[in-house]
Amino acid sequence: GAGVSQSPSNKVTEKGKDVELRCDPISGHTALYWYRQSLGQGLEFLIYFQGNSAPDKSGLPSDRFSAERTGGSVSTLTIQRTQQEDSAVYLCASSLVGGFGTGLSYEQYFGPGTRLTVT
Amino acid sequence: QKEVEQNSGPLSVPEGAIASLNCTYSDRGSQSFFWYRQYSGKSPELIMFIYSNGDKEDGRFTAQLNKASQYVSLLIRDSQPSDSATYLCAVKGGYNKLIFGAGTRLAVHP
């Protein structure tokens, strides 16, 4: 079956512009996560969706960052007024279920990522 | 103190040897631990998970967990050049989010 897909694969934008990054999770996966990987910070959690709700937004670095998920499927991460420090690879992951349990259903599978460069 | 700590490496081992990758974590209540492999320019790939103290084996990979010492490790037996990658240790936090270490770069030389 298809894995997690993300688009675009690469995005170059000018400082101050808004960008939208898209994630299409594995079919049937109810939980969706956004992470960011940058040279200085490693791989860091941004936001978690269960269905269309986001019970954990604790990793969003500023109010310039927002995300939504519709139809329990596709998610969009929006960065407004981009800054150079936003340059990173944005990774999306999904799991069959989310929450506080353990087991195979909670395993997260990553998409290929979107490399964002802010010039 | 970082929540998940790994030696950044590089860890260099000869082909056929055992590679030992280590990770410590700060939250004593953590229950679930994961090893991801990441090739350069690619996204992380789940290779092992472990929930219980002791060893868990899967092919050439063995994960070891010691909750009392807050320590998790990954052993790769019969290392191959294709194992050369960055290995990320992750601990499950609230709401199933993953908290990652900075990763250890492994280089297997022929």
PDB file of C-alpha atoms in Angstrom:
ATOM      1  CA  GLY A   1       0.000   0.000   0.000  1.00  0.00           C
ATOM      2  CA  ALA A   2       1.005   3.623  -0.342  1.00  0.00           C
ATOM      3  CA  GLY A   3       3.038   5.223   2.403  1.00  0.00           C
ATOM      4  CA  VAL A   4       2.892   8.738   3.761  1.00  0.00           C
ATOM      5  CA  SER A   5       3.245  11.298   0.997  1.00  0.00           C
ATOM      6  CA  GLN A   6       4.254  14.928   1.265  1.00  0.00           C
ATOM      7  CA  SER A   7       4.323  17.812  -1.138  1.00  0.00           C
ATOM      8  CA  PRO A   8       6.173  19.691  -2.331  1.00  0.00           C
ATOM      9  CA  SER A   9       9.426  17.795  -1.893  1.00  0.00           C
ATOM     10  CA  ASN A  10      11.370  21.056  -2.032  1.00  0.00           C
ATOM     11  CA  LYS A  11      10.258  24.618  -1.453  1.00  0.00           C
ATOM     12  CA  VAL A  12      12.362  27.741  -1.765  1.00  0.00           C
ATOM     13  CA  THR A  13      10.711  30.926  -0.591  1.00  0.00           C
ATOM     14  CA  GLU A  14      11.657  34.467   0.208  1.00  0.00           C
ATOM     15  CA  LYS A  15      11.718  35.719   3.749  1.00  0.00           C
ATOM     16  CA  GLY A  16       8.329  37.109   4.723  1.00  0.00           C
ATOM     17  CA  LYS A  17       6.286  34.930   2.362  1.00  0.00           C
ATOM     18  CA  ASP A  18       3.727  32.367   3.527  1.00  0.00           C
ATOM     19  CA  VAL A  19       4.124  28.679   2.686  1.00  0.00           C
ATOM     20  CA  GLU A  20       1.858  25.649   2.844  1.00  0.00           C
ATOM     21  CA  LEU A  21       3.153  22.118   3.236  1.00  0.00           C
ATOM     22  CA  ARG A  22       0.916  19.145   2.621  1.00  0.00           C
ATOM     23  CA  CYS A  23       0.818  15.666   4.130  1.00  0.00           C
ATOM     24  CA  ASP A  24      -1.244  12.697   3.007  1.00  0.00           C
ATOM     25  CA  PRO A  25      -1.087   9.945   5.655  1.00  0.00           C
ATOM     26  CA  ILE A  26      -1.330   6.206   5.185  1.00  0.00           C
ATOM     27  CA  SER A  27      -4.933   5.288   4.427  1.00  0.00           C
ATOM     28  CA  GLY A  28      -6.811   4.402   7.607  1.00  0.00           C
ATOM     29  CA  HIS A  29      -4.314   6.023   9.958  1.00  0.00           C
ATOM     30  CA  THR A  30      -6.181   8.216  12.394  1.00  0.00           C
ATOM     31  CA  ALA A  31      -3.155   9.869  13.995  1.00  0.00           C
ATOM     32  CA  LEU A  32      -0.913  12.326  12.186  1.00  0.00           C
ATOM     33  CA  TYR A  33       2.202  14.128  13.393  1.00  0.00           C
ATOM     34  CA  TRP A  34       4.378  16.928  12.099  1.00  0.00           C
ATOM     35  CA  TYR A  35       8.054  17.094  12.954  1.00  0.00           C
ATOM     36  CA  ARG A  36      10.877  19.379  11.890  1.00  0.00           C
ATOM     37  CA  GLN A  37      14.477  18.408  11.352  1.00  0.00           C
ATOM     38  CA  SER A  38      17.142  21.067  11.236  1.00  0.00           C
ATOM     39  CA  LEU A  39      20.906  20.927  11.615  1.00  0.00           C
ATOM     40  CA  GLY A  40      21.008  22.705  14.913  1.00  0.00           C
ATOM     41  CA  GLN A  41      17.936  21.168  16.541  1.00  0.00           C
ATOM     42  CA  GLY A  42      17.699  17.586  15.423  1.00  0.00           C
ATOM     43  CA  LEU A  43      14.258  16.096  14.896  1.00  0.00           C
ATOM     44  CA  GLU A  44      11.605  17.920  16.923  1.00  0.00           C
ATOM     45  CA  PHE A  45       7.891  17.394  17.361  1.00  0.00           C
ATOM     46  CA  LEU A  46       5.538  20.144  16.185  1.00  0.00           C
ATOM     47  CA  ILE A  47       1.906  19.019  16.392  1.00  0.00           C
ATOM     48  CA  TYR A  48      -0.250  15.903  16.742  1.00  0.00           C
ATOM     49  CA  PHE A  49      -3.657  15.296  15.192  1.00  0.00           C
ATOM     50  CA  GLN A  50      -6.154  12.677  16.242  1.00  0.00           C
ATOM     51  CA  GLY A  51      -8.789  12.763  13.532  1.00  0.00           C
ATOM     52  CA  ASN A  52      -9.308  16.442  12.744  1.00  0.00           C
ATOM     53  CA  SER A  53      -8.487  17.625  16.263  1.00  0.00           C
ATOM     54  CA  ALA A  54      -5.056  18.669  17.526  1.00  0.00           C
ATOM     55  CA  PRO A  55      -4.811  17.757  21.216  1.00  0.00           C
ATOM     56  CA  ASP A  56      -1.082  18.511  21.300  1.00  0.00           C
ATOM     57  CA  LYS A  57       0.258  21.648  19.622  1.00  0.00           C
ATOM     58  CA  SER A  58       3.045  22.097  22.139  1.00  0.00           C
ATOM     59  CA  GLY A  59       5.850  21.931  19.600  1.00  0.00           C
ATOM     60  CA  LEU A  60       4.742  24.763  17.342  1.00  0.00           C
ATOM     61  CA  PRO A  61       7.586  27.304  17.704  1.00  0.00           C
ATOM     62  CA  SER A  62       5.533  30.466  17.249  1.00  0.00           C
ATOM     63  CA  ASP A  63       2.098  31.739  16.267  1.00  0.00           C
ATOM     64  CA  ARG A  64       3.357  31.995  12.688  1.00  0.00           C
ATOM     65  CA  PHE A  65       2.930  28.234  12.517  1.00  0.00           C
ATOM     66  CA  SER A  66      -0.475  26.621  12.180  1.00  0.00           C
ATOM     67  CA  ALA A  67      -1.831  23.337  10.918  1.00  0.00           C
ATOM     68  CA  GLU A  68      -5.126  21.806  10.071  1.00  0.00           C
ATOM     69  CA  ARG A  69      -6.416  18.422   9.097  1.00  0.00           C
ATOM     70  CA  THR A  70      -9.587  17.815   7.158  1.00  0.00           C
ATOM     71  CA  GLY A  71     -11.666  14.709   6.579  1.00  0.00           C
ATOM     72  CA  GLY A  72      -9.453  12.833   9.008  1.00  0.00           C
ATOM     73  CA  SER A  73      -6.902  12.572   6.241  1.00  0.00           C
ATOM     74  CA  VAL A  74      -4.833  15.288   4.553  1.00  0.00           C
ATOM     75  CA  SER A  75      -3.072  17.834   6.711  1.00  0.00           C
ATOM     76  CA  THR A  76      -1.604  21.212   5.833  1.00  0.00           C
ATOM     77  CA  LEU A  77       1.118  22.962   7.812  1.00  0.00           C
ATOM     78  CA  THR A  78       1.176  26.702   7.173  1.00  0.00           C
ATOM     79  CA  ILE A  79       4.051  28.997   8.031  1.00  0.00           C
ATOM     80  CA  GLN A  80       3.290  32.698   7.788  1.00  0.00           C
ATOM     81  CA  ARG A  81       5.881  35.407   7.277  1.00  0.00           C
ATOM     82  CA  THR A  82       8.680  32.893   6.913  1.00  0.00           C
ATOM     83  CA  GLN A  83      12.041  33.567   8.542  1.00  0.00           C
ATOM     84  CA  GLN A  84      15.439  32.128   7.715  1.00  0.00           C
ATOM     85  CA  GLU A  85      15.392  30.079  10.910  1.00  0.00           C
ATOM     86  CA  ASP A  86      12.352  28.236   9.526  1.00  0.00           C
ATOM     87  CA  SER A  87      14.610  26.545   6.983  1.00  0.00           C
ATOM     88  CA  ALA A  88      14.474  22.834   7.736  1.00  0.00           C
ATOM     89  CA  VAL A  89      13.060  19.540   6.553  1.00  0.00           C
ATOM     90  CA  TYR A  90       9.433  19.214   7.616  1.00  0.00           C
ATOM     91  CA  LEU A  91       8.434  15.604   8.171  1.00  0.00           C
ATOM     92  CA  CYS A  92       4.987  14.152   8.527  1.00  0.00           C
ATOM     93  CA  ALA A  93       4.270  10.810  10.164  1.00  0.00           C
ATOM     94  CA  SER A  94       1.132   8.787  10.733  1.00  0.00           C
ATOM     95  CA  SER A  95       0.084   5.900  12.931  1.00  0.00           C
ATOM     96  CA  LEU A  96      -2.982   3.710  12.976  1.00  0.00           C
ATOM     97  CA  VAL A  97      -4.035   5.135  16.307  1.00  0.00           C
ATOM     98  CA  GLY A  98      -2.714   7.775  18.665  1.00  0.00           C
ATOM     99  CA  GLY A  99      -2.887   8.462  22.365  1.00  0.00           C
ATOM    100  CA  PHE A 100      -1.289   6.854  25.374  1.00  0.00           C
ATOM    101  CA  GLY A 101      -1.180   3.150  24.592  1.00  0.00           C
ATOM    102  CA  THR A 102       1.590   0.930  23.314  1.00  0.00           C
ATOM    103  CA  GLY A 103       1.797  -1.641  20.584  1.00  0.00           C
ATOM    104  CA  LEU A 104       2.015  -2.011  16.859  1.00  0.00           C
ATOM    105  CA  SER A 105      -0.960   0.266  16.228  1.00  0.00           C
ATOM    106  CA  TYR A 106       0.981   3.212  17.625  1.00  0.00           C
ATOM    107  CA  GLU A 107       4.041   2.859  15.406  1.00  0.00           C
ATOM    108  CA  GLN A 108       4.778   5.980  13.405  1.00  0.00           C
ATOM    109  CA  TYR A 109       5.766   5.902   9.741  1.00  0.00           C
ATOM    110  CA  PHE A 110       7.379   8.922   8.165  1.00  0.00           C
ATOM    111  CA  GLY A 111       6.861  10.550   4.814  1.00  0.00           C
ATOM    112  CA  PRO A 112       9.764  11.705   2.604  1.00  0.00           C
ATOM    113  CA  GLY A 113       9.661  15.250   3.962  1.00  0.00           C
ATOM    114  CA  THR A 114       9.550  18.739   2.498  1.00  0.00           C
ATOM    115  CA  ARG A 115      12.836  20.623   2.431  1.00  0.00           C
ATOM    116  CA  LEU A 116      12.051  24.292   3.061  1.00  0.00           C
ATOM    117  CA  THR A 117      14.654  26.919   2.287  1.00  0.00           C
ATOM    118  CA  VAL A 118      13.960  30.527   3.213  1.00  0.00           C
ATOM    119  CA  THR A 119      16.211  32.988   1.402  1.00  0.00           C
TER     120      THR A 119
ATOM    121  CA  GLN B   1      19.761  17.963  30.409  1.00  0.00           C
ATOM    122  CA  LYS B   2      18.330  16.818  27.092  1.00  0.00           C
ATOM    123  CA  GLU B   3      15.471  14.356  27.306  1.00  0.00           C
ATOM    124  CA  VAL B   4      17.129  11.801  25.013  1.00  0.00           C
ATOM    125  CA  GLU B   5      20.892  11.692  24.641  1.00  0.00           C
ATOM    126  CA  GLN B   6      23.033   9.901  22.091  1.00  0.00           C
ATOM    127  CA  ASN B   7      26.673  10.070  21.177  1.00  0.00           C
ATOM    128  CA  SER B   8      26.799  11.834  17.814  1.00  0.00           C
ATOM    129  CA  GLY B   9      29.668   9.690  16.535  1.00  0.00           C
ATOM    130  CA  PRO B  10      30.747   8.866  14.011  1.00  0.00           C
ATOM    131  CA  LEU B  11      30.986   5.295  15.193  1.00  0.00           C
ATOM    132  CA  SER B  12      33.259   3.479  12.807  1.00  0.00           C
ATOM    133  CA  VAL B  13      33.231  -0.329  12.683  1.00  0.00           C
ATOM    134  CA  PRO B  14      34.685  -2.835  10.217  1.00  0.00           C
ATOM    135  CA  GLU B  15      32.391  -4.939   8.067  1.00  0.00           C
ATOM    136  CA  GLY B  16      31.233  -8.043   9.925  1.00  0.00           C
ATOM    137  CA  ALA B  17      31.721  -6.538  13.383  1.00  0.00           C
ATOM    138  CA  ILE B  18      29.058  -5.723  15.981  1.00  0.00           C
ATOM    139  CA  ALA B  19      27.998  -2.097  16.147  1.00  0.00           C
ATOM    140  CA  SER B  20      26.728  -0.925  19.519  1.00  0.00           C
ATOM    141  CA  LEU B  21      24.626   2.225  19.684  1.00  0.00           C
ATOM    142  CA  ASN B  22      23.597   3.712  22.994  1.00  0.00           C
ATOM    143  CA  CYS B  23      20.907   6.056  24.248  1.00  0.00           C
ATOM    144  CA  THR B  24      19.920   7.430  27.641  1.00  0.00           C
ATOM    145  CA  TYR B  25      16.689   9.172  28.556  1.00  0.00           C
ATOM    146  CA  SER B  26      15.660  11.429  31.394  1.00  0.00           C
ATOM    147  CA  ASP B  27      11.971  10.638  31.997  1.00  0.00           C
ATOM    148  CA  ARG B  28      11.854   7.659  34.347  1.00  0.00           C
ATOM    149  CA  GLY B  29       8.192   7.109  33.457  1.00  0.00           C
ATOM    150  CA  SER B  30       8.906   6.463  29.775  1.00  0.00           C
ATOM    151  CA  GLN B  31       7.443   3.188  28.522  1.00  0.00           C
ATOM    152  CA  SER B  32       8.135   2.911  24.802  1.00  0.00           C
ATOM    153  CA  PHE B  33      11.401   3.179  22.929  1.00  0.00           C
ATOM    154  CA  PHE B  34      12.196   3.182  19.246  1.00  0.00           C
ATOM    155  CA  TRP B  35      15.178   2.998  16.936  1.00  0.00           C
ATOM    156  CA  TYR B  36      14.945   4.685  13.553  1.00  0.00           C
ATOM    157  CA  ARG B  37      17.522   4.500  10.786  1.00  0.00           C
ATOM    158  CA  GLN B  38      18.007   7.536   8.582  1.00  0.00           C
ATOM    159  CA  TYR B  39      20.077   7.475   5.423  1.00  0.00           C
ATOM    160  CA  SER B  40      21.481  10.784   4.257  1.00  0.00           C
ATOM    161  CA  GLY B  41      18.789  12.853   2.566  1.00  0.00           C
ATOM    162  CA  LYS B  42      16.052  10.367   3.444  1.00  0.00           C
ATOM    163  CA  SER B  43      13.359  10.222   6.101  1.00  0.00           C
ATOM    164  CA  PRO B  44      13.591   8.083   9.259  1.00  0.00           C
ATOM    165  CA  GLU B  45      12.705   4.413   8.935  1.00  0.00           C
ATOM    166  CA  LEU B  46      11.503   2.422  11.958  1.00  0.00           C
ATOM    167  CA  ILE B  47      13.718  -0.592  12.582  1.00  0.00           C
ATOM    168  CA  MET B  48      13.047  -1.631  16.178  1.00  0.00           C
ATOM    169  CA  PHE B  49      10.798  -0.868  19.102  1.00  0.00           C
ATOM    170  CA  ILE B  50      10.968  -2.162  22.658  1.00  0.00           C
ATOM    171  CA  TYR B  51       8.658  -1.803  25.621  1.00  0.00           C
ATOM    172  CA  SER B  52       9.920  -4.309  28.189  1.00  0.00           C
ATOM    173  CA  ASN B  53      13.186  -4.625  30.075  1.00  0.00           C
ATOM    174  CA  GLY B  54      15.642  -7.011  28.497  1.00  0.00           C
ATOM    175  CA  ASP B  55      16.549  -7.873  24.947  1.00  0.00           C
ATOM    176  CA  LYS B  56      14.485  -7.964  21.782  1.00  0.00           C
ATOM    177  CA  GLU B  57      15.960  -9.535  18.668  1.00  0.00           C
ATOM    178  CA  ASP B  58      14.937  -9.048  15.054  1.00  0.00           C
ATOM    179  CA  GLY B  59      17.298 -10.507  12.499  1.00  0.00           C
ATOM    180  CA  ARG B  60      20.697  -8.836  12.868  1.00  0.00           C
ATOM    181  CA  PHE B  61      19.291  -6.216  15.232  1.00  0.00           C
ATOM    182  CA  THR B  62      18.943  -6.491  19.015  1.00  0.00           C
ATOM    183  CA  ALA B  63      17.420  -3.775  21.147  1.00  0.00           C
ATOM    184  CA  GLN B  64      18.234  -3.751  24.849  1.00  0.00           C
ATOM    185  CA  LEU B  65      16.294  -1.847  27.483  1.00  0.00           C
ATOM    186  CA  ASN B  66      17.196  -1.182  31.095  1.00  0.00           C
ATOM    187  CA  LYS B  67      14.556   1.038  32.672  1.00  0.00           C
ATOM    188  CA  ALA B  68      16.328   1.178  36.040  1.00  0.00           C
ATOM    189  CA  SER B  69      19.386   2.700  34.373  1.00  0.00           C
ATOM    190  CA  GLN B  70      17.255   4.641  31.836  1.00  0.00           C
ATOM    191  CA  TYR B  71      19.301   3.181  29.059  1.00  0.00           C
ATOM    192  CA  VAL B  72      18.404   1.684  25.685  1.00  0.00           C
ATOM    193  CA  SER B  73      20.807   0.298  23.136  1.00  0.00           C
ATOM    194  CA  LEU B  74      20.836  -1.163  19.651  1.00  0.00           C
ATOM    195  CA  LEU B  75      23.245  -3.859  18.573  1.00  0.00           C
ATOM    196  CA  ILE B  76      23.810  -4.576  14.909  1.00  0.00           C
ATOM    197  CA  ARG B  77      25.502  -7.904  14.277  1.00  0.00           C
ATOM    198  CA  ASP B  78      27.510  -8.697  11.144  1.00  0.00           C
ATOM    199  CA  SER B  79      27.539  -5.009  10.189  1.00  0.00           C
ATOM    200  CA  GLN B  80      27.395  -4.262   6.474  1.00  0.00           C
ATOM    201  CA  PRO B  81      28.378  -1.117   4.568  1.00  0.00           C
ATOM    202  CA  SER B  82      24.652  -0.716   3.811  1.00  0.00           C
ATOM    203  CA  ASP B  83      24.090  -0.212   7.555  1.00  0.00           C
ATOM    204  CA  SER B  84      26.014   3.075   7.348  1.00  0.00           C
ATOM    205  CA  ALA B  85      23.445   5.675   8.377  1.00  0.00           C
ATOM    206  CA  THR B  86      22.366   7.825  11.282  1.00  0.00           C
ATOM    207  CA  TYR B  87      20.519   5.914  13.999  1.00  0.00           C
ATOM    208  CA  LEU B  88      17.937   7.873  15.939  1.00  0.00           C
ATOM    209  CA  CYS B  89      16.767   6.830  19.372  1.00  0.00           C
ATOM    210  CA  ALA B  90      13.258   7.992  20.260  1.00  0.00           C
ATOM    211  CA  VAL B  91      11.168   7.860  23.388  1.00  0.00           C
ATOM    212  CA  LYS B  92       7.419   8.068  23.350  1.00  0.00           C
ATOM    213  CA  GLY B  93       6.079  11.142  25.104  1.00  0.00           C
ATOM    214  CA  GLY B  94       2.556  12.298  25.795  1.00  0.00           C
ATOM    215  CA  TYR B  95      -0.086  11.782  23.103  1.00  0.00           C
ATOM    216  CA  ASN B  96       2.214   9.334  21.304  1.00  0.00           C
ATOM    217  CA  LYS B  97       4.615  12.022  20.127  1.00  0.00           C
ATOM    218  CA  LEU B  98       8.220  10.936  19.718  1.00  0.00           C
ATOM    219  CA  ILE B  99      11.113  12.659  21.450  1.00  0.00           C
ATOM    220  CA  PHE B 100      14.277  12.067  19.496  1.00  0.00           C
ATOM    221  CA  GLY B 101      17.918  12.057  20.342  1.00  0.00           C
ATOM    222  CA  ALA B 102      20.331  13.851  18.048  1.00  0.00           C
ATOM    223  CA  GLY B 103      21.322  10.555  16.417  1.00  0.00           C
ATOM    224  CA  THR B 104      24.517   8.545  16.110  1.00  0.00           C
ATOM    225  CA  ARG B 105      26.237   8.345  12.767  1.00  0.00           C
ATOM    226  CA  LEU B 106      27.436   4.826  11.993  1.00  0.00           C
ATOM    227  CA  ALA B 107      30.071   4.150   9.363  1.00  0.00           C
ATOM    228  CA  VAL B 108      30.759   0.536   8.392  1.00  0.00           C
ATOM    229  CA  HIS B 109      33.946   0.212   6.372  1.00  0.00           C
ATOM    230  CA  PRO B 110      34.834  -2.769   4.146  1.00  0.00           C
TER     231      PRO B 110
END
